[in-house]
Coordinates of C-alpha atoms in Angstrom, one line a residue:
L1 CA 176.6 -9.4 23.7
G2 CA 175.1 -11.6 26.5
A3 CA 171.6 -10.0 26.6
N4 CA 169.4 -9.8 29.6
M5 CA 166.1 -10.2 27.8
D6 CA 163.8 -9.2 30.7
P7 CA 163.8 -5.4 31.2
T8 CA 162.4 -5.6 34.8
L9 CA 164.7 -8.1 36.5
P10 CA 168.0 -10.0 36.0
E11 CA 167.8 -13.4 34.4
N12 CA 170.1 -15.9 32.7
R13 CA 171.9 -14.0 29.9
W14 CA 171.4 -14.9 26.3
M15 CA 174.4 -15.1 24.0
V16 CA 173.6 -13.5 20.6
F17 CA 176.7 -11.8 19.3
S18 CA 180.0 -13.5 20.0
R19 CA 182.8 -11.8 18.2
C20 CA 183.9 -10.0 15.1
R21 CA 186.8 -11.2 12.9
I22 CA 188.3 -8.2 11.1
W23 CA 190.8 -8.0 8.2
A24 CA 192.5 -4.9 6.9
I25 CA 193.5 -5.0 3.2
Y26 CA 195.9 -2.6 1.5
Q27 CA 197.2 -3.2 -2.0
G28 CA 196.0 -6.8 -1.9
Y29 CA 197.9 -7.5 1.3
S30 CA 195.4 -8.8 4.0
R31 CA 196.2 -8.7 7.7
E32 CA 193.8 -9.9 10.4
L33 CA 193.6 -7.8 13.5
T34 CA 195.0 -10.1 16.1
A35 CA 197.2 -9.8 19.2
D36 CA 200.5 -9.8 17.1
C37 CA 199.7 -6.3 15.8
L38 CA 198.0 -5.0 18.9
E39 CA 200.0 -2.0 20.2
T40 CA 198.0 -1.0 23.3
F41 CA 194.8 -1.7 25.2
S42 CA 193.1 0.7 27.5
F43 CA 190.0 0.3 29.7
S44 CA 187.5 2.9 31.1
Y45 CA 184.6 2.2 33.4
D46 CA 182.6 4.9 31.6
Q47 CA 183.5 4.1 28.0
G48 CA 184.5 0.5 27.7
G49 CA 187.7 -0.8 25.9
K50 CA 190.0 0.7 23.4
W51 CA 192.5 -1.3 21.2
L52 CA 195.2 0.3 19.1
F53 CA 196.5 -1.8 16.2
H54 CA 199.6 -1.0 14.2
V55 CA 199.1 -2.9 10.9
P56 CA 202.2 -3.4 8.6
T57 CA 201.9 -3.0 4.8
S58 CA 203.7 -4.8 2.0
D59 CA 205.9 -1.7 1.3
G60 CA 207.4 -1.3 4.7
K61 CA 205.0 1.3 6.1
Y62 CA 202.2 0.8 8.6
Y63 CA 198.8 2.4 9.5
A64 CA 197.0 2.5 12.8
L65 CA 193.4 1.3 13.5
E66 CA 191.8 2.3 16.8
L67 CA 188.8 0.2 17.9
H68 CA 186.5 1.3 20.7
L69 CA 184.0 -1.1 22.2
S70 CA 181.3 -0.4 24.7
I71 CA 178.1 -1.9 26.0
D72 CA 174.8 -0.5 27.2
P73 CA 173.5 -3.3 29.4
Q74 CA 170.2 -1.5 30.1
E75 CA 169.3 -1.6 26.4
N76 CA 171.2 -4.7 25.3
I77 CA 173.4 -2.7 22.8
V78 CA 177.0 -3.1 21.9
R79 CA 178.7 -0.3 20.1
M80 CA 181.9 -0.6 18.2
T81 CA 183.7 2.4 16.6
L82 CA 186.7 1.7 14.3
V83 CA 188.8 4.7 13.3
R84 CA 191.8 4.8 11.1
S85 CA 194.2 7.1 12.8
Q86 CA 195.4 10.1 10.9
A87 CA 199.1 9.9 9.8
N88 CA 201.7 11.5 11.9
P89 CA 203.9 13.8 9.7
N90 CA 206.8 13.2 12.0
V91 CA 206.8 9.5 11.4
P92 CA 207.9 8.7 7.8
A93 CA 206.8 5.0 8.1
F94 CA 203.2 6.1 8.7
L95 CA 201.0 5.4 5.6
S96 CA 199.6 8.7 4.2
D97 CA 195.9 9.4 4.9
D98 CA 194.9 9.5 1.2
K99 CA 195.8 5.8 0.7
E100 CA 192.7 3.7 1.1
V101 CA 192.5 0.7 3.3
N102 CA 189.6 -1.8 2.9
L103 CA 188.1 -3.4 6.0
I104 CA 186.3 -6.8 6.1
I105 CA 184.3 -7.3 9.3
R106 CA 182.7 -10.7 9.7
P107 CA 180.4 -11.0 12.8
D108 CA 179.8 -14.4 14.4
I109 CA 176.4 -14.8 16.1
E110 CA 174.6 -17.3 18.4
D111 CA 171.2 -17.9 19.9
R112 CA 171.8 -19.7 23.2
S113 CA 171.8 -19.6 27.0
F114 CA 175.2 -18.7 28.2
H115 CA 175.3 -22.0 30.0
D116 CA 175.1 -24.1 26.8
P117 CA 177.2 -24.7 23.7
V118 CA 175.9 -24.7 20.2
K119 CA 175.8 -27.8 18.0
A120 CA 174.9 -26.8 14.5
F121 CA 173.7 -30.3 13.5
A122 CA 171.1 -30.2 16.3
G123 CA 169.0 -27.7 14.4
P124 CA 170.8 -24.3 14.1
E125 CA 172.4 -25.4 10.8
K126 CA 168.9 -25.4 9.2
D127 CA 167.1 -22.9 11.3
W128 CA 169.5 -20.0 11.7
P129 CA 170.2 -19.1 8.0
A130 CA 166.4 -19.0 7.5
A131 CA 166.1 -16.6 10.4
I132 CA 168.4 -14.0 8.7
R133 CA 167.1 -11.0 6.9
P134 CA 169.9 -9.3 5.0
L135 CA 169.8 -5.5 4.4
K136 CA 172.1 -3.1 2.6
N137 CA 174.0 -2.1 5.7
G138 CA 173.4 -5.0 8.0
F139 CA 171.1 -7.8 8.9
V140 CA 168.3 -8.8 11.3
F141 CA 168.4 -12.2 13.1
T142 CA 165.1 -13.4 14.5
L143 CA 165.9 -15.3 17.7
A144 CA 164.0 -18.3 19.1
S145 CA 162.3 -15.9 21.5
Q146 CA 161.1 -13.9 18.5
K147 CA 163.2 -10.9 19.6
Q148 CA 165.6 -9.6 17.0
L149 CA 169.3 -9.1 16.9
R150 CA 170.1 -6.1 14.6
V151 CA 173.7 -5.8 13.4
F152 CA 174.5 -2.8 11.1
I153 CA 177.1 -0.3 10.2
S154 CA 177.1 3.5 9.6
R155 CA 178.6 3.2 6.1
G156 CA 179.7 0.6 3.7
E157 CA 177.6 -2.5 2.9
F158 CA 176.7 -5.9 4.1
V159 CA 177.5 -8.9 1.8
P160 CA 175.4 -12.0 2.5
A161 CA 177.8 -15.0 2.7
P162 CA 176.7 -17.6 5.3
E163 CA 179.5 -19.4 7.0
W164 CA 179.7 -21.8 9.9
Q165 CA 182.7 -22.0 12.2
Y166 CA 182.6 -25.6 13.6
M167 CA 184.1 -26.9 16.8
V168 CA 185.5 -23.5 18.0
Y169 CA 187.7 -24.5 20.9
R170 CA 187.3 -22.7 24.2
P171 CA 190.2 -23.5 26.5
L172 CA 188.6 -22.2 29.7
E173 CA 185.7 -24.5 29.2
A174 CA 188.1 -27.4 28.8
Q175 CA 189.8 -26.4 32.1
R176 CA 186.4 -26.5 33.8
G177 CA 185.7 -30.0 32.5
L178 CA 182.9 -28.8 30.2
D179 CA 182.3 -29.3 26.5
P180 CA 184.9 -26.9 25.1
E181 CA 183.7 -27.0 21.4
S182 CA 180.9 -24.9 20.2
D183 CA 179.7 -23.8 16.7
L184 CA 179.4 -20.2 15.5
F185 CA 177.4 -18.8 12.6
S186 CA 178.2 -15.8 10.5
P187 CA 175.5 -14.7 8.0
G188 CA 177.9 -12.6 6.0
Y189 CA 180.4 -9.7 6.2
F190 CA 180.7 -6.0 6.1
T191 CA 183.0 -4.3 3.7
V192 CA 184.1 -0.6 3.8
S193 CA 187.0 1.5 2.7
C194 CA 188.6 4.1 4.9
K195 CA 191.2 6.8 4.7
G196 CA 193.1 8.5 7.5
G197 CA 190.6 9.9 10.0
D198 CA 187.6 8.0 8.7
P199 CA 185.4 6.5 11.4
L200 CA 183.1 3.5 11.1
K201 CA 180.4 2.6 13.6
L202 CA 179.0 -0.9 14.0
T203 CA 176.0 -1.6 16.3
A204 CA 174.6 -4.8 17.6
A205 CA 171.3 -4.5 19.5
V206 CA 168.5 -6.8 20.7
S207 CA 165.0 -5.5 20.5
E208 CA 161.4 -6.5 20.1
Q209 CA 160.5 -7.7 16.7
L210 CA 158.6 -4.7 15.5
I211 CA 161.3 -2.1 16.4
V212 CA 163.4 -2.5 13.2
V213 CA 162.9 0.4 10.9
V214 CA 163.9 0.0 7.2
S215 CA 164.1 3.1 5.0
E216 CA 165.4 4.4 1.8
H217 CA 168.8 6.1 2.2
Q218 CA 170.8 7.7 -0.6
G219 CA 168.8 5.8 -3.2
Q220 CA 169.3 2.4 -1.5
T221 CA 166.3 0.5 -0.1
G222 CA 166.6 -2.0 2.8
V223 CA 168.8 0.3 4.9
V224 CA 168.4 0.1 8.7
D225 CA 168.1 3.6 10.1
F226 CA 171.1 4.4 12.2
S227 CA 168.9 5.8 15.0
I228 CA 170.8 4.5 18.0
P229 CA 172.9 7.4 19.4
Y230 CA 176.7 7.0 19.9
P231 CA 178.4 8.8 22.8
E232 CA 181.2 11.1 21.8
L233 CA 184.6 9.4 21.9
K234 CA 186.8 10.9 24.6
S235 CA 190.3 10.3 25.7
F236 CA 190.6 7.8 28.4
E237 CA 191.6 9.0 31.9
R238 CA 195.0 7.9 33.0
G239 CA 196.4 7.5 36.5
M240 CA 193.1 6.7 38.3
P241 CA 193.7 5.8 41.9
L242 CA 193.1 2.2 42.7
S243 CA 190.5 3.1 45.3
E244 CA 188.5 5.1 42.8
A245 CA 188.7 2.3 40.3
V246 CA 187.3 -0.2 42.8
Y247 CA 184.5 2.1 43.9
K248 CA 183.5 2.7 40.2
S249 CA 183.5 -1.0 39.4
L250 CA 180.6 -1.6 41.9
D251 CA 178.1 -0.1 39.5
T252 CA 178.5 -3.0 37.1
F253 CA 176.9 -5.4 39.6
L254 CA 174.1 -3.3 40.9
V255 CA 170.9 -4.0 38.9
H256 CA 167.2 -3.1 39.0
R257 CA 164.6 -5.6 40.1
G258 CA 161.3 -3.8 39.7
N259 CA 161.3 -0.8 42.1
D260 CA 164.1 -2.4 44.2
K261 CA 167.7 -3.2 43.5
S262 CA 169.7 -6.4 43.6
V263 CA 173.2 -7.5 42.9
V264 CA 174.4 -9.8 40.2
A265 CA 176.9 -12.0 42.1
G266 CA 179.3 -12.4 39.3
Y267 CA 179.8 -12.3 35.5
P268 CA 179.3 -14.2 33.3
W269 CA 177.3 -16.9 35.1
F270 CA 175.7 -15.8 38.4
L271 CA 172.4 -14.1 39.1
D272 CA 171.4 -12.4 42.4
W273 CA 172.3 -14.4 45.5
G274 CA 171.2 -13.5 49.0
R275 CA 174.4 -13.5 50.9
D276 CA 176.4 -12.0 48.0
S277 CA 173.9 -9.1 47.6
L278 CA 173.9 -8.3 51.4
I279 CA 177.7 -8.5 51.7
F280 CA 177.8 -6.2 48.7
C281 CA 175.3 -3.9 50.5
R282 CA 177.7 -3.4 53.4
S283 CA 180.2 -1.8 50.9
L284 CA 177.4 0.6 49.7
I285 CA 176.8 1.6 53.3
E286 CA 180.5 2.2 53.9
L287 CA 180.6 4.4 50.8
K288 CA 177.4 6.2 52.0
R289 CA 175.4 5.1 49.0
Y290 CA 172.4 4.8 51.3
S291 CA 169.7 4.8 48.6
D292 CA 171.1 1.8 46.8
A293 CA 171.7 0.0 50.0
K294 CA 168.2 0.5 51.2
A295 CA 166.8 -0.7 47.9
I296 CA 168.6 -4.0 48.3
L297 CA 167.4 -4.4 51.9
R298 CA 163.8 -3.7 50.9
L299 CA 164.0 -6.3 48.3
F300 CA 165.3 -9.1 50.6
G301 CA 163.3 -7.9 53.6
R302 CA 160.0 -8.5 51.7
F303 CA 161.0 -12.2 51.3
E304 CA 161.4 -12.9 55.0
N305 CA 159.4 -15.9 56.1
H306 CA 159.9 -17.5 59.5
G307 CA 163.5 -16.6 59.6
T308 CA 164.5 -17.4 56.0
L309 CA 165.6 -15.2 53.1
P310 CA 166.4 -16.2 49.6
N311 CA 169.6 -18.0 49.0
M312 CA 169.3 -17.1 45.3
I313 CA 166.7 -15.6 43.0
C314 CA 166.4 -17.1 39.5
G315 CA 164.3 -14.7 37.5
E316 CA 161.1 -14.5 39.6
D317 CA 161.8 -17.8 41.5
A318 CA 162.9 -17.1 45.1
K319 CA 162.0 -20.5 46.6
N320 CA 165.6 -21.5 47.3
V321 CA 166.1 -20.4 50.9
E322 CA 168.8 -22.9 51.8
T323 CA 171.1 -20.4 53.6
S324 CA 171.9 -19.9 57.2
D325 CA 174.0 -16.7 56.6
A326 CA 171.8 -14.5 54.4
P327 CA 169.4 -13.6 57.3
L328 CA 172.5 -12.8 59.5
W329 CA 174.0 -10.6 56.8
F330 CA 170.7 -8.8 56.7
F331 CA 171.2 -7.9 60.4
A332 CA 174.7 -6.8 59.7
C333 CA 173.6 -4.4 57.0
C334 CA 170.8 -2.9 59.1
K335 CA 173.2 -2.4 62.0
D336 CA 175.8 -0.8 59.7
L337 CA 173.2 1.4 58.1
A338 CA 171.9 2.7 61.5
A339 CA 175.4 3.4 62.7
S340 CA 176.5 5.2 59.5
E341 CA 173.3 7.3 59.2
G342 CA 173.2 8.1 62.9
N343 CA 169.5 7.1 63.1
R344 CA 167.2 4.1 62.9
D345 CA 164.5 5.7 60.7
F346 CA 164.9 3.0 58.1
L347 CA 163.8 0.3 60.6
D348 CA 160.4 2.0 60.7
E349 CA 159.8 1.6 57.0
V350 CA 156.9 -0.8 56.2
L351 CA 157.3 -3.7 53.9
G352 CA 154.2 -5.8 53.2
G353 CA 152.4 -4.7 56.4
R354 CA 155.5 -5.1 58.7
T355 CA 158.2 -2.7 59.7
I356 CA 161.8 -3.7 59.0
K357 CA 162.3 -3.8 62.8
Q358 CA 159.5 -6.3 63.1
I359 CA 161.1 -8.3 60.3
I360 CA 164.4 -8.3 62.2
F361 CA 162.8 -9.6 65.4
S362 CA 160.9 -12.2 63.4
I363 CA 164.2 -13.5 62.0
A364 CA 165.8 -13.6 65.4
N365 CA 162.9 -15.4 67.1
S366 CA 162.7 -17.9 64.3
L367 CA 166.4 -18.7 64.5
I368 CA 166.0 -19.4 68.2
S369 CA 163.0 -21.6 67.9
G370 CA 164.1 -23.1 64.6
T371 CA 163.4 -22.2 61.0
P372 CA 161.6 -24.4 58.5
T373 CA 164.9 -25.1 56.9
G374 CA 166.5 -26.5 60.0
V375 CA 168.6 -23.6 61.3
K376 CA 168.2 -23.5 65.1
A377 CA 169.9 -22.2 68.2
D378 CA 171.2 -24.8 70.7
P379 CA 169.1 -24.1 73.8
E380 CA 172.1 -24.4 76.2
T381 CA 174.8 -22.5 74.3
L382 CA 172.6 -20.5 71.9
L383 CA 175.1 -21.3 69.2
L384 CA 173.3 -21.6 65.8
Y385 CA 173.1 -24.9 64.1
S386 CA 173.5 -24.9 60.3
P387 CA 172.6 -27.8 58.0
S388 CA 175.0 -28.9 55.4
H389 CA 175.2 -26.8 52.2
F390 CA 173.8 -23.7 54.0
T391 CA 176.9 -21.5 54.5
W392 CA 178.9 -19.8 51.7
M393 CA 181.1 -22.9 51.6
D394 CA 178.1 -24.6 50.0
T395 CA 179.4 -27.3 47.6
N396 CA 177.3 -30.4 48.4
F397 CA 177.5 -32.8 45.5
P398 CA 179.9 -34.2 46.5
A399 CA 180.1 -32.5 49.9
G400 CA 183.5 -30.9 49.3
S401 CA 183.4 -28.9 52.4
P402 CA 181.0 -30.5 54.9
R403 CA 180.2 -28.0 57.6
K404 CA 177.0 -29.4 59.1
G405 CA 176.9 -28.3 62.7
Y406 CA 178.1 -24.9 64.1
P407 CA 180.3 -23.0 61.6
V408 CA 182.4 -20.3 63.2
E409 CA 181.4 -17.3 61.0
I410 CA 177.7 -18.1 61.6
Q411 CA 178.3 -17.7 65.3
A412 CA 180.2 -14.4 64.7
L413 CA 177.3 -13.0 62.6
W414 CA 174.7 -14.3 65.2
H415 CA 176.6 -12.6 68.0
N416 CA 176.6 -9.4 66.0
A417 CA 172.9 -9.7 65.4
L418 CA 172.1 -10.3 69.1
G419 CA 174.1 -7.2 70.1
F420 CA 172.1 -5.1 67.6
L421 CA 168.8 -6.4 68.9
D422 CA 169.9 -5.4 72.4
T423 CA 170.4 -1.8 71.3
L424 CA 166.9 -1.8 69.7
D425 CA 165.4 -3.2 72.9
I426 CA 167.0 -0.5 75.0
L427 CA 165.5 2.2 72.8
D428 CA 162.1 0.6 72.9
S429 CA 160.8 0.5 76.5
Q430 CA 157.7 -1.4 75.4
S431 CA 159.7 -4.2 74.0
P432 CA 159.4 -7.5 75.9
G433 CA 162.5 -8.1 77.9
A434 CA 163.9 -4.6 77.5
D435 CA 164.5 -4.3 81.3
E436 CA 166.1 -7.7 81.6
R437 CA 168.5 -7.2 78.6
I438 CA 167.5 -10.5 77.2
W439 CA 169.3 -10.0 73.9
Q440 CA 172.5 -8.8 75.6
N441 CA 172.5 -11.9 77.8
R442 CA 172.0 -14.1 74.8
A443 CA 174.9 -12.3 73.1
E444 CA 177.1 -12.9 76.1
T445 CA 176.1 -16.6 76.2
V446 CA 177.1 -17.0 72.5
K447 CA 180.4 -15.2 73.0
T448 CA 181.3 -17.3 76.0
H449 CA 180.7 -20.5 74.2
I450 CA 182.5 -19.4 71.0
F451 CA 185.6 -18.9 73.1
E452 CA 185.1 -22.1 75.1
L453 CA 184.4 -24.4 72.2
F454 CA 186.2 -23.0 69.2
W455 CA 189.5 -21.5 70.5
R456 CA 192.6 -23.8 70.0
E457 CA 195.2 -22.0 72.1
K458 CA 198.1 -24.3 71.2
S459 CA 197.3 -24.0 67.5
G460 CA 196.8 -20.3 67.6
F461 CA 193.5 -20.2 65.8
F462 CA 189.8 -21.0 66.1
S463 CA 188.2 -24.2 64.9
D464 CA 186.3 -23.6 61.7
C465 CA 183.3 -25.8 62.6
L466 CA 181.8 -27.9 65.4
H467 CA 180.6 -30.8 63.4
S468 CA 177.3 -32.3 64.4
E469 CA 174.9 -34.6 62.5
G470 CA 171.9 -32.7 63.8
P471 CA 170.9 -29.7 66.0
G472 CA 172.0 -31.4 69.2
S473 CA 174.2 -30.0 71.9
A474 CA 177.0 -27.8 70.6
K475 CA 179.1 -29.1 73.5
A476 CA 178.9 -32.6 72.1
A477 CA 179.8 -31.5 68.6
I478 CA 183.3 -32.3 67.3
P479 CA 185.6 -29.3 66.7
D480 CA 187.9 -29.6 63.7
D481 CA 191.4 -28.4 63.3
A482 CA 191.0 -26.9 59.8
L483 CA 192.8 -23.6 59.4
R484 CA 190.3 -21.5 57.4
P485 CA 189.7 -17.8 57.1
N486 CA 186.1 -17.8 58.3
Q487 CA 187.3 -17.2 61.9
L488 CA 188.4 -13.7 60.9
F489 CA 184.8 -12.4 61.3
L490 CA 185.3 -13.0 65.1
F491 CA 187.6 -10.0 65.0
T492 CA 185.9 -7.8 62.4
L493 CA 182.5 -8.1 64.0
G494 CA 183.8 -7.5 67.5
V495 CA 183.2 -10.9 69.1
I496 CA 186.8 -11.4 70.3
E497 CA 188.3 -8.2 71.6
D498 CA 191.4 -9.7 73.3
K499 CA 194.3 -8.1 71.3
V500 CA 196.8 -10.9 72.2
I501 CA 194.5 -13.6 70.9
A502 CA 193.5 -11.5 67.8
Q503 CA 197.2 -10.9 66.9
K504 CA 198.1 -14.5 67.4
C505 CA 195.2 -15.6 65.2
V506 CA 195.7 -13.3 62.3
E507 CA 199.4 -14.0 62.3
T508 CA 198.6 -17.7 62.0
C509 CA 196.2 -16.9 59.2
Q510 CA 199.0 -15.3 57.2
E511 CA 199.7 -18.8 56.1
L512 CA 196.6 -18.6 53.9
L513 CA 197.5 -15.5 52.0
V514 CA 198.2 -15.3 48.3
P515 CA 198.4 -12.0 46.3
G516 CA 194.9 -10.7 46.1
G517 CA 193.3 -13.7 47.8
I518 CA 193.2 -15.9 50.8
R519 CA 193.2 -19.7 50.7
S520 CA 190.0 -21.4 51.9
L521 CA 192.1 -24.1 53.7
A522 CA 195.7 -24.3 54.8
D523 CA 198.1 -26.7 53.1
R524 CA 198.8 -28.7 56.2
R525 CA 197.9 -32.1 57.7
M526 CA 194.7 -32.2 59.9
E527 CA 193.8 -34.5 62.7
T528 CA 190.1 -34.4 62.0
S529 CA 189.4 -36.0 58.6
L530 CA 187.6 -34.6 55.6
P531 CA 186.9 -37.4 53.2
I532 CA 185.4 -36.5 49.9
Y533 CA 183.6 -39.2 47.9
H534 CA 182.1 -39.3 44.5
Q535 CA 179.9 -42.3 43.5
G536 CA 181.5 -44.3 46.3
H537 CA 185.1 -43.5 45.4
L538 CA 187.4 -41.6 47.8
L539 CA 188.8 -38.5 45.9
N540 CA 191.3 -37.1 48.4
D541 CA 193.6 -37.7 51.4
P542 CA 191.1 -37.1 54.3
H543 CA 193.8 -35.9 56.6
H544 CA 195.5 -33.6 54.0
P545 CA 192.5 -32.4 51.9
Y546 CA 194.2 -29.3 50.6
S547 CA 193.7 -28.9 46.8
G548 CA 195.5 -26.0 45.2
E549 CA 194.1 -26.0 41.6
Y550 CA 190.5 -25.4 40.6
K551 CA 190.1 -27.0 37.2
G552 CA 188.8 -30.2 35.6
D553 CA 185.6 -32.2 36.1
E554 CA 183.1 -30.4 38.3
D555 CA 182.3 -33.2 40.7
K556 CA 185.7 -35.0 40.8
N557 CA 188.0 -32.0 40.7
R558 CA 186.6 -28.5 41.0
K559 CA 184.0 -29.0 43.8
P560 CA 186.5 -30.8 46.1
S561 CA 188.9 -27.9 45.5
Y562 CA 186.4 -25.0 45.7
H563 CA 186.7 -24.5 49.5
N564 CA 189.7 -26.7 50.2
G565 CA 192.7 -24.6 49.1
T566 CA 191.2 -22.4 46.4
A567 CA 192.0 -18.8 47.3
W568 CA 189.0 -16.4 47.5
T569 CA 189.0 -12.7 46.8
W570 CA 186.0 -11.8 49.0
Q571 CA 187.6 -12.8 52.3
F572 CA 191.0 -11.4 51.5
P573 CA 190.0 -7.8 52.6
V574 CA 188.4 -9.3 55.7
F575 CA 191.9 -10.5 56.7
C576 CA 193.3 -7.0 56.1
E577 CA 190.4 -5.6 58.3
A578 CA 191.1 -8.1 61.0
W579 CA 194.8 -7.3 61.0
A580 CA 194.1 -3.6 61.2
N581 CA 191.7 -4.2 64.2
A582 CA 194.4 -6.4 65.9
F583 CA 197.4 -4.1 65.4
G584 CA 195.8 -0.7 65.3
I585 CA 196.2 2.4 63.1
S586 CA 199.9 2.0 62.7
S587 CA 199.2 -1.2 60.7
H588 CA 196.9 0.5 58.2
P589 CA 199.7 1.2 55.6
T590 CA 200.6 -2.5 55.7
C591 CA 197.0 -3.5 55.2
L592 CA 196.5 -1.0 52.3
A593 CA 199.7 -2.4 50.7
W594 CA 198.2 -5.9 50.9
L595 CA 195.0 -4.7 49.4
G596 CA 197.0 -3.1 46.6
S597 CA 197.9 -6.6 45.3
V598 CA 194.4 -6.8 43.7
M599 CA 195.7 -4.4 41.0
G600 CA 197.4 -7.2 39.3
L601 CA 194.1 -9.1 39.1
M602 CA 192.3 -6.1 37.7
R603 CA 194.8 -5.9 34.8
K604 CA 194.1 -9.3 33.5
G605 CA 190.9 -11.4 32.9
A606 CA 188.0 -9.0 33.0
A607 CA 189.8 -5.6 32.7
G608 CA 189.1 -3.4 35.7
Y609 CA 187.4 -6.1 37.8
I610 CA 188.3 -8.7 40.5
P611 CA 187.8 -12.4 39.8
E612 CA 185.9 -14.8 42.0
I613 CA 188.8 -17.1 43.0
L614 CA 192.5 -18.0 42.4
D615 CA 194.4 -21.2 42.5
G616 CA 195.9 -21.7 45.9
N617 CA 199.1 -22.9 44.2
F618 CA 201.5 -20.7 42.4
P619 CA 201.1 -18.9 40.0
H620 CA 197.6 -18.4 41.6
T621 CA 195.8 -18.4 38.2
P622 CA 192.4 -16.6 38.4
R623 CA 189.5 -19.0 38.1
G624 CA 185.7 -18.9 38.3
C625 CA 183.8 -15.8 37.5
D626 CA 185.9 -13.2 35.8
A627 CA 184.2 -10.4 37.7
Q628 CA 182.8 -11.1 41.2
A629 CA 180.6 -8.7 43.1
W630 CA 181.6 -9.5 46.7
G631 CA 185.3 -9.7 45.9
T632 CA 185.1 -6.2 44.5
S633 CA 182.8 -4.8 47.2
E634 CA 184.8 -6.1 50.1
V635 CA 188.0 -4.5 48.7
A636 CA 186.0 -1.2 48.3
R637 CA 184.6 -1.4 51.8
V638 CA 187.8 -2.2 53.7
M639 CA 190.0 0.1 51.5
H640 CA 187.6 3.0 52.2
K641 CA 187.5 2.2 55.9
L642 CA 191.2 2.2 56.2
L643 CA 191.7 5.3 54.1
E644 CA 189.2 7.2 56.1
N645 CA 190.8 6.2 59.4
R646 CA 194.5 6.8 58.8

């Protein structure tokens, strides 16, 4: 249970309940429930997970234990139901129902931010046992925040028996170059006997301190009232179409932020990022979930200030506006919404004294004249200059993917925004420049210079960035020869309509594909150099900077790999969309087949969800966040678009 302690907004989750170790005992023979006796695992978006264990006995028979686990994230509640399956009369080896099996359940708890490990010697070894209040059927753990973790069972009893598990090794943390050893505390264990068909319910919940109710129950004092309702256990649905699974998984990331909504960019670590939330918003619009999409747009629209939007929001802190793409994705969402709804009514809504339309024009005019953060249009070409660290390829310490200058996807989004502004001008005869088609002319200027400065005809693809130390002339900037997937937005956003060029480019980009993802950089030699330094030491081959494994020390290994060969799930559907645009409706089955490769990712890691990244190298191991919002949402958006237009 990684609890979100603030009921009004997403914040860093707090780890309070880590795991249960469970032993089943029959005739003195104890067997821990581990993978070696796991028969099946099933997952449901509505009901959580279900594990079926076949546990052998000492006399050649076996019994089955079914464990259901679900979470209520709104209330910070984890529910676990453990049922001993009734014997099958047609299976002689099945232990009869009247034979009792004893269960020992030992919970391990914590009190920490999910970013940090626990070191018992640093204070918890003394403080945590004193914060435990044992009861007949559970215990209460008073957290440092003075909230309470309640863990209790529906029957059986709790036996106080404090125990520390020291130096619990976490292999994924080791891969990430972090401290992999953390301590866990168990205040005791539950013991209960069960016959065939007997259920047991265990609840872990975080609440304010005064909510715990202790009563007298069946002559026992100190019993926590089992007042938290349990949903009825239902059979899991089988054979769900992949598209439906992807659509359902979106709800996990959509969260309330006051009266508005936001998007948790990824679990377990991320909070709500600007670009991630707005890219996710496009999927909601495609699926006609207009209410949710508008709630996200209202949230970020309120923050607009001289052309800036939040890069990320940490609790209530939205001061980080170091992004050149979030404002442009805001345009893309408003354009998509107007097209999908068939009207522009949403643009007339008022946020903080301004209509959304006024906010849009404020962003555009600020980008042309220059934002306080340094994003500025080149007066001659009208291409947008972006400071280092401002695009989605934002690792900066060290600068693993330096893109200071004119990144290609920023220009595609900017052209898309200018075209939208032109349509608004046409409808508003009182708008300055409506007759002169100022915004259309600006869009054409941007389009002309994208083709003139980025297209590499002999190579068959567009430069990823025109590198410049400052917002000078884009024509004087240095185009790179890095083959990256960012150029695909030129085709999906309608900048480049020439089918011959589009087909040549997406065919070249096939080199980047892996199952379920697309590499952020091709494994090939480059003429332009990309040196990566850490504390004065060169970390890579500047002319062959591809790195196919994302693991190890953050600054020396992971950051240099993050956008230089690591495969990303969020741009993979963009490739499929670009291919469909280039080759037409006859290519849709091919594109859907490519998208289907995400099924393998959804069956490992976080069950039912798409991870953030994969290694560029075989076997393309999933890395990063186990469940990533925009990776999931872009699959949902493009899959729905292709299925609707077959």
